[in-house]
mmCIF file of C-alpha atoms in Angstrom:
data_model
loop_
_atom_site.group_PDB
_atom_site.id
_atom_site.type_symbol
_atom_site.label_atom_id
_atom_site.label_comp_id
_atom_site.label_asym_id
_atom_site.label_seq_id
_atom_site.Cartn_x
_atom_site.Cartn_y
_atom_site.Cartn_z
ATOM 1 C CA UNK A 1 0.000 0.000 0.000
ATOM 2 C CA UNK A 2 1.376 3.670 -1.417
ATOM 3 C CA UNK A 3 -0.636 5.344 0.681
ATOM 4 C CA UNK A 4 -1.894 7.285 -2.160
ATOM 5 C CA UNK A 5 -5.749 6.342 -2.567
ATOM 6 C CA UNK A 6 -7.983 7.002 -5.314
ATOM 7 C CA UNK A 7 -11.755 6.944 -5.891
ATOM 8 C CA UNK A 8 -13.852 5.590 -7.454
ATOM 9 C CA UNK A 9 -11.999 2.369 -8.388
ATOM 10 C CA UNK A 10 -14.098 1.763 -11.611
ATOM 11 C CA UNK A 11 -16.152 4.576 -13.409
ATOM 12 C CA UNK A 12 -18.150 3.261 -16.588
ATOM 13 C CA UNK A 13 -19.982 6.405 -18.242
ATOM 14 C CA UNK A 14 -21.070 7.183 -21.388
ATOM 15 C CA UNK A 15 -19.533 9.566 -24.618
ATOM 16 C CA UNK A 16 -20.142 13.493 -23.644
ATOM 17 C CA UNK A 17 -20.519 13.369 -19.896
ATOM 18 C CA UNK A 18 -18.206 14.356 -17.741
ATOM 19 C CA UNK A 19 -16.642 12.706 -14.448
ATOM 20 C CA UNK A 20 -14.312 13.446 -11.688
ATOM 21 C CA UNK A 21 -11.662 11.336 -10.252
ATOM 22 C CA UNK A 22 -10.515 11.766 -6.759
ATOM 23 C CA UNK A 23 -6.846 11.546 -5.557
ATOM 24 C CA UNK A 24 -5.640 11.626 -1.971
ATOM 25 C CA UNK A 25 -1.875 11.944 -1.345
ATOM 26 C CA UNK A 26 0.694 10.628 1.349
ATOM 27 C CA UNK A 27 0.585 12.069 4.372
ATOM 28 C CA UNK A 28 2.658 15.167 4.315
ATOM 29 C CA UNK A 29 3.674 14.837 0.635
ATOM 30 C CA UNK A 30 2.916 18.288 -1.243
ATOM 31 C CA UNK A 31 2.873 17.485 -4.578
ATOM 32 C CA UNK A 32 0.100 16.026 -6.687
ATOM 33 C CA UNK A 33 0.639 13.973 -10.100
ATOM 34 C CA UNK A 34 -1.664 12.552 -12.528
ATOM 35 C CA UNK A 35 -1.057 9.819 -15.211
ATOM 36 C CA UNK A 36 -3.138 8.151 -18.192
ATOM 37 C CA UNK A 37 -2.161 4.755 -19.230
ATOM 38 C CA UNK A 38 -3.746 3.431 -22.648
ATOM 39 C CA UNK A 39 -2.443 0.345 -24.529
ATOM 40 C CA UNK A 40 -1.967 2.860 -27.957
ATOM 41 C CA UNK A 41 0.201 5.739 -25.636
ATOM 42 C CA UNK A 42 1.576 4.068 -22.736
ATOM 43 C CA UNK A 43 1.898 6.466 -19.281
ATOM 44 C CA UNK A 44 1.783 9.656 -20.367
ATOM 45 C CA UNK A 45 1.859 12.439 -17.332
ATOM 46 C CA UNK A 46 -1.142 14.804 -18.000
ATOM 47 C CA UNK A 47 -0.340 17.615 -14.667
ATOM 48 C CA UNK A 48 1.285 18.346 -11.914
ATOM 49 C CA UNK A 49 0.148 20.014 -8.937
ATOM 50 C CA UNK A 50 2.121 21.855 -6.009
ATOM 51 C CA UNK A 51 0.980 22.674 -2.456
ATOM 52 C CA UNK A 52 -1.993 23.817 -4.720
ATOM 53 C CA UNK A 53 -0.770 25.222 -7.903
ATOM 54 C CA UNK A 54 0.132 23.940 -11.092
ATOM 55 C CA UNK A 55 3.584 23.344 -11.380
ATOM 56 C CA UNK A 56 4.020 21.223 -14.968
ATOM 57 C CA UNK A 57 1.627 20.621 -17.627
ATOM 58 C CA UNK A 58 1.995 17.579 -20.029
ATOM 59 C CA UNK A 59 -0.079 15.890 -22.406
ATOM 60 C CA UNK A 60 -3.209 16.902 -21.218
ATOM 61 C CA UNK A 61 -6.256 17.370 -23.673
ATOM 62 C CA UNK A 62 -8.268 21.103 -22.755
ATOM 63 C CA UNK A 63 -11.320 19.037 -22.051
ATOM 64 C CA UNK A 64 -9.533 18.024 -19.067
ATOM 65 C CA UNK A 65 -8.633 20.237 -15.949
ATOM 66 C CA UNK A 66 -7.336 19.355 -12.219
ATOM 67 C CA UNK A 67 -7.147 21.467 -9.169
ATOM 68 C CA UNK A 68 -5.404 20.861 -5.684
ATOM 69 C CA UNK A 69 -7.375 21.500 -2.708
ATOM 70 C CA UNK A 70 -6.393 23.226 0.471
ATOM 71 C CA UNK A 71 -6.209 19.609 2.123
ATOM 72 C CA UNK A 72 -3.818 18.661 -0.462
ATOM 73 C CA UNK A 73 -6.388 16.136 -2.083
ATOM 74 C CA UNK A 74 -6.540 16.562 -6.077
ATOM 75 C CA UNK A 75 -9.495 16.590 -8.699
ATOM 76 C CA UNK A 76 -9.263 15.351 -12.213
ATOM 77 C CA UNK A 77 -12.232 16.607 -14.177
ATOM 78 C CA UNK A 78 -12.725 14.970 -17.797
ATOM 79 C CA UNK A 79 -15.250 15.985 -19.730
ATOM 80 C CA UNK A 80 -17.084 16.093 -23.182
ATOM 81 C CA UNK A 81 -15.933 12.508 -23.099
ATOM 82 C CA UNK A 82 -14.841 10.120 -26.301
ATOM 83 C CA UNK A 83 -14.428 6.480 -26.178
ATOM 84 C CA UNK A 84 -10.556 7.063 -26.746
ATOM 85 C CA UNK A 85 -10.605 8.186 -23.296
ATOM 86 C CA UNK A 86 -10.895 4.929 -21.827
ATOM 87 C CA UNK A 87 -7.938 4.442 -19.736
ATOM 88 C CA UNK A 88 -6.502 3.757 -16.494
ATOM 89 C CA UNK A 89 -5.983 7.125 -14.857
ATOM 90 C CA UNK A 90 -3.232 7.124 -11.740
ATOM 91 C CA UNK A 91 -2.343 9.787 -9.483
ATOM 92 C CA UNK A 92 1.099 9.941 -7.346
ATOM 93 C CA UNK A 93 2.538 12.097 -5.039
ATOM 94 C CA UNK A 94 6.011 12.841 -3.511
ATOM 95 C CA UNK A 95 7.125 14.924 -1.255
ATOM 96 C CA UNK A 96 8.921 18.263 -3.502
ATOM 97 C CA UNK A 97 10.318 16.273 -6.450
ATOM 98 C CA UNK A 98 11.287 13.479 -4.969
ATOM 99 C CA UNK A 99 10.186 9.697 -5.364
ATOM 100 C CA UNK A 100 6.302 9.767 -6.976
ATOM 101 C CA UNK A 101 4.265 6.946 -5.159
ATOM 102 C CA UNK A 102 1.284 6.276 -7.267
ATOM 103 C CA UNK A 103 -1.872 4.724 -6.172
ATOM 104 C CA UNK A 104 -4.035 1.971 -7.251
ATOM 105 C CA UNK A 105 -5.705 3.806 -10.393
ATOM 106 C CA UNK A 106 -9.216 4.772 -11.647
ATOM 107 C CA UNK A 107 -10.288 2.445 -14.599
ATOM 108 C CA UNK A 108 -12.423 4.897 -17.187
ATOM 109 C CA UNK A 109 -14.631 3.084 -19.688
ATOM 110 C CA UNK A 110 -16.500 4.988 -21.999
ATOM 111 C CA UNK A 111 -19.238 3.375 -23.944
ATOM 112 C CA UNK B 1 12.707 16.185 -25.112
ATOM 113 C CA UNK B 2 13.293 13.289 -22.984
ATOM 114 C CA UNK B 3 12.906 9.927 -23.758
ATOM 115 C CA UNK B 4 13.042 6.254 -22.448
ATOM 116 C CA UNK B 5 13.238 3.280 -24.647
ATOM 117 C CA UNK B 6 12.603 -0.103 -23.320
ATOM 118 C CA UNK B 7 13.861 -3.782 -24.396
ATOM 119 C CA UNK B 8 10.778 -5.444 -26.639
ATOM 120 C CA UNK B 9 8.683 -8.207 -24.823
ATOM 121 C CA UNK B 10 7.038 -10.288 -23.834
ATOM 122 C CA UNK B 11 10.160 -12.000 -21.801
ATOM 123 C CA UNK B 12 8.812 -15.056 -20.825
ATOM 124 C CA UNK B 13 11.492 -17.179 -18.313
ATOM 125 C CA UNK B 14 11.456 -20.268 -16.630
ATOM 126 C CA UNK B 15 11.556 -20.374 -12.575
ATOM 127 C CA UNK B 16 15.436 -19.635 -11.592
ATOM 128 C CA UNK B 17 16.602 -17.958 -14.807
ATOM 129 C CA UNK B 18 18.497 -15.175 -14.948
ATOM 130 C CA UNK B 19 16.238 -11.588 -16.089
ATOM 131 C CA UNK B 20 17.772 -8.534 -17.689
ATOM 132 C CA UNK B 21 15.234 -5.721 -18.927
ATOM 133 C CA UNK B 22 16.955 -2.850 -20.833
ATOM 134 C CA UNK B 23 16.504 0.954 -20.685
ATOM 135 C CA UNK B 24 18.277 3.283 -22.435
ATOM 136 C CA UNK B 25 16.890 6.851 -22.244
ATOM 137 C CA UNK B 26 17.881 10.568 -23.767
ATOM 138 C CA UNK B 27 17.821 13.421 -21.206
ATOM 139 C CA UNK B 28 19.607 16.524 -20.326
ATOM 140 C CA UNK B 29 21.595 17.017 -17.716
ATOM 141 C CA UNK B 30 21.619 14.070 -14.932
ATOM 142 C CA UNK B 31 17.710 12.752 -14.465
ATOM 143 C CA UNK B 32 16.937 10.667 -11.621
ATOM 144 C CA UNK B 33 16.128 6.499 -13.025
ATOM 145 C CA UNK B 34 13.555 4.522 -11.518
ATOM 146 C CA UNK B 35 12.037 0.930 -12.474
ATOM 147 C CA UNK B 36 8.406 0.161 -11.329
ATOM 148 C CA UNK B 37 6.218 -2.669 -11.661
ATOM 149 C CA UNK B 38 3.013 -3.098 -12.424
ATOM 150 C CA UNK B 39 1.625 -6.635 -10.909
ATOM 151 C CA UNK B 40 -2.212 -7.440 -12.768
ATOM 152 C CA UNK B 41 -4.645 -5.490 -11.965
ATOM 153 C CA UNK B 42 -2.905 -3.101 -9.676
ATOM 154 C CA UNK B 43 -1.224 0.493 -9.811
ATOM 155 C CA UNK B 44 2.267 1.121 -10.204
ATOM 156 C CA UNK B 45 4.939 0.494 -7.354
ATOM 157 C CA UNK B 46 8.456 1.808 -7.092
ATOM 158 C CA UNK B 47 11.247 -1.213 -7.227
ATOM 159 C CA UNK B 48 14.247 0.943 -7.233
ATOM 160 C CA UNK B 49 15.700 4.462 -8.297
ATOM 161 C CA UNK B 50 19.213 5.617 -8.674
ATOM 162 C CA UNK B 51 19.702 9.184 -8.836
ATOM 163 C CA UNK B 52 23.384 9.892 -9.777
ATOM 164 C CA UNK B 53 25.790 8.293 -12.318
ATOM 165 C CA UNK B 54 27.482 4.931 -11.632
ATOM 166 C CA UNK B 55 24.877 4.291 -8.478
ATOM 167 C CA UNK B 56 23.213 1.177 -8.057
ATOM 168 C CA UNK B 57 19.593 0.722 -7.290
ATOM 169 C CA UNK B 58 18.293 -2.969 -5.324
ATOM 170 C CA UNK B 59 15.177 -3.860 -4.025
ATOM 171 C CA UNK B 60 13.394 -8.065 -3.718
ATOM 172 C CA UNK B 61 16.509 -9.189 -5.485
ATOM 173 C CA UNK B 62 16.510 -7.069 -8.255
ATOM 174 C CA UNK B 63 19.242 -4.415 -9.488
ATOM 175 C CA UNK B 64 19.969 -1.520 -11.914
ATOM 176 C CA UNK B 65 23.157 0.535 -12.475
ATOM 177 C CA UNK B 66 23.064 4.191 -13.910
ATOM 178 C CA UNK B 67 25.351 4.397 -16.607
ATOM 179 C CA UNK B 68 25.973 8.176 -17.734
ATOM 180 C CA UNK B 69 28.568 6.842 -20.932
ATOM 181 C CA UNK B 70 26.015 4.191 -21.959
ATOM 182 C CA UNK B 71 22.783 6.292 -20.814
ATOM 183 C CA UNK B 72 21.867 2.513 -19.822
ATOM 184 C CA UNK B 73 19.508 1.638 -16.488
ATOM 185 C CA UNK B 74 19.110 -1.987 -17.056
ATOM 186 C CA UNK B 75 17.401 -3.837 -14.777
ATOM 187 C CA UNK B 76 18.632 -7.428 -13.480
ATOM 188 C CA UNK B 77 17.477 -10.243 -11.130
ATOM 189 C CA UNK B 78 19.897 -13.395 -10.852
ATOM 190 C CA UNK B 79 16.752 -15.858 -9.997
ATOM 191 C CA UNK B 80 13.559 -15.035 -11.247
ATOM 192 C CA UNK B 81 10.412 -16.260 -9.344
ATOM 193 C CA UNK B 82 6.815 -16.898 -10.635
ATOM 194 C CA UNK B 83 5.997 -14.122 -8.381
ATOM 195 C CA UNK B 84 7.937 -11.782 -10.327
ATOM 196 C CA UNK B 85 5.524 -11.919 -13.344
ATOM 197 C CA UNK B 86 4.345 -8.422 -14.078
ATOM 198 C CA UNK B 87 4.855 -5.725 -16.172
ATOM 199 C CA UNK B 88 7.995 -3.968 -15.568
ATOM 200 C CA UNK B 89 8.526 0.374 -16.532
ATOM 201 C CA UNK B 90 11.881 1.940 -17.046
ATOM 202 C CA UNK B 91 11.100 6.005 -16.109
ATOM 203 C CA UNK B 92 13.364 9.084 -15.327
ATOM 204 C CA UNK B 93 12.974 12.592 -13.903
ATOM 205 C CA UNK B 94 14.804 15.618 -14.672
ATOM 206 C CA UNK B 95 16.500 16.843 -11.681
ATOM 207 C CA UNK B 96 15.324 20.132 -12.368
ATOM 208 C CA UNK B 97 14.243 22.954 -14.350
ATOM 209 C CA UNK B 98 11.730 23.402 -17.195
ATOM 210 C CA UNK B 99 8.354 22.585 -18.203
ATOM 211 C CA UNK B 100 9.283 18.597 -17.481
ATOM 212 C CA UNK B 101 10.160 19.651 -14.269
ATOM 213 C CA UNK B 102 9.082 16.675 -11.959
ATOM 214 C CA UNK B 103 7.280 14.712 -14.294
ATOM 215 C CA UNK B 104 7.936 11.121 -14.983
ATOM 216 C CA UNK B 105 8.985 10.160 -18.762
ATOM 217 C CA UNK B 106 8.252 6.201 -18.968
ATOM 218 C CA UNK B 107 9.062 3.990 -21.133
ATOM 219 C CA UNK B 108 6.558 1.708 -23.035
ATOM 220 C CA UNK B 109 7.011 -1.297 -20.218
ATOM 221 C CA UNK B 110 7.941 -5.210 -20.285
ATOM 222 C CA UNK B 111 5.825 -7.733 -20.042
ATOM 223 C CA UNK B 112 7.653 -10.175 -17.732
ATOM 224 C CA UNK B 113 5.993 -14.155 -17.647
ATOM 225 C CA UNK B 114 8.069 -16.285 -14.941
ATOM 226 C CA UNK B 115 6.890 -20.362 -15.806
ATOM 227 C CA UNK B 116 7.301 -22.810 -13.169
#
């Protein structure tokens, strides 16, 4: 166990809705990650979030957007959906830039 | 930009062989290397990380040596167990600096199948 938890587990929705996946960090770590993993792209990082601010922005489509909370817990919102967003969607966390611990992933399935 | 380039799989091994996975990557400056595994249906958890040349990452058995001349992190285990089957990611971090700053570049991860 990372110690990073995310919710929901599974989230099966359908093409133009929108969702929001939950990420709660390590106890005491500041920084805020999130991943997509697909079997055509592989892990790609999508944003970064510090002490609640964006720090580093990847590959991360505009109908997507995340925010840090004052509690340190992180919010990736996804919306107009397409079925090419079906993916496993991680977040990890680290304290600065150090070590990223990931957690157990939300699995997106859009029908 | 940076870039990590894994071995092609599947690697499929009997119990007790001997497991090398390579990684080569392009970066800047001197990125911090990490390998993590991915067991089935499960998120991704750190094996090891080396963050300066010619240091030497362990962890379960397993081992990986930052090579600045080769720009090599390859990862070894003399005795591969059945346990060990998972998929396995090769991944650096820039130290600092830039847009990339703290972000992890992976590569496109091993499929590793340990027989009995």
């Amino acid at each position: 166990d990372s110690g990073v938890t995310q919710t929901p587990k599974h989230l099966i929705t359908a093409t133009g809705q929108r969702v929001t996946l939950r990420c709660s960090p390590r106890s005491g770590d500041l920084s805020v990650y999130w991943y997509q993993q697909s079997l055509d792209q592989g892990l790609q990082f999508l944003i970064q979030y510090y002490n609640g601010e964006e720090r580093a922005k990847g590959n991360i489509l505009e109908r997507f957007s995340a925010q840090q909370f004052p509690d340190l817990h992180s919010e990736l919102n996804l919306s107009s959906l397409e079925l090419g967003d079906s993916a496993l969607y991680f977040c990890a966390s680290s304290v600065g830039q150090n070590t990223q611990y990931f957690g157990p992933g939300t699995r997106l399935t859009v029908l | 930009g940076n870039s990590v380039t894994q071995m092609e799989g599947p690697v499929t091994l009997s119990e007790e062989a001997f497991l090398t996975i390579n990684c080569t990557y392009t970066a800047t400056g001197y990125p911090s290397l990490f390998w993590y595994v991915q067991y089935p249906g499960e998120g991704l958890q750190l094996l090891l990380k080396a963050t300066k040349a010619d240091d030497k990452g362990s962890n379960k058995g397993f081992e990986a040596t930052y090579r600045k001349e080769t720009t090599s992190f390859h990862l070894e285990k003399g005795s591969v167990q059945v346990s060990d089957s998972a998929v396995y990611f090769c991944a650096l971090s820039p130290l600092s600096g830039g847009t990339s700053y703290g972000k992890l570049t992976f590569g496109q991860g091993t499929i590793l199948t340990v027989h009995p």
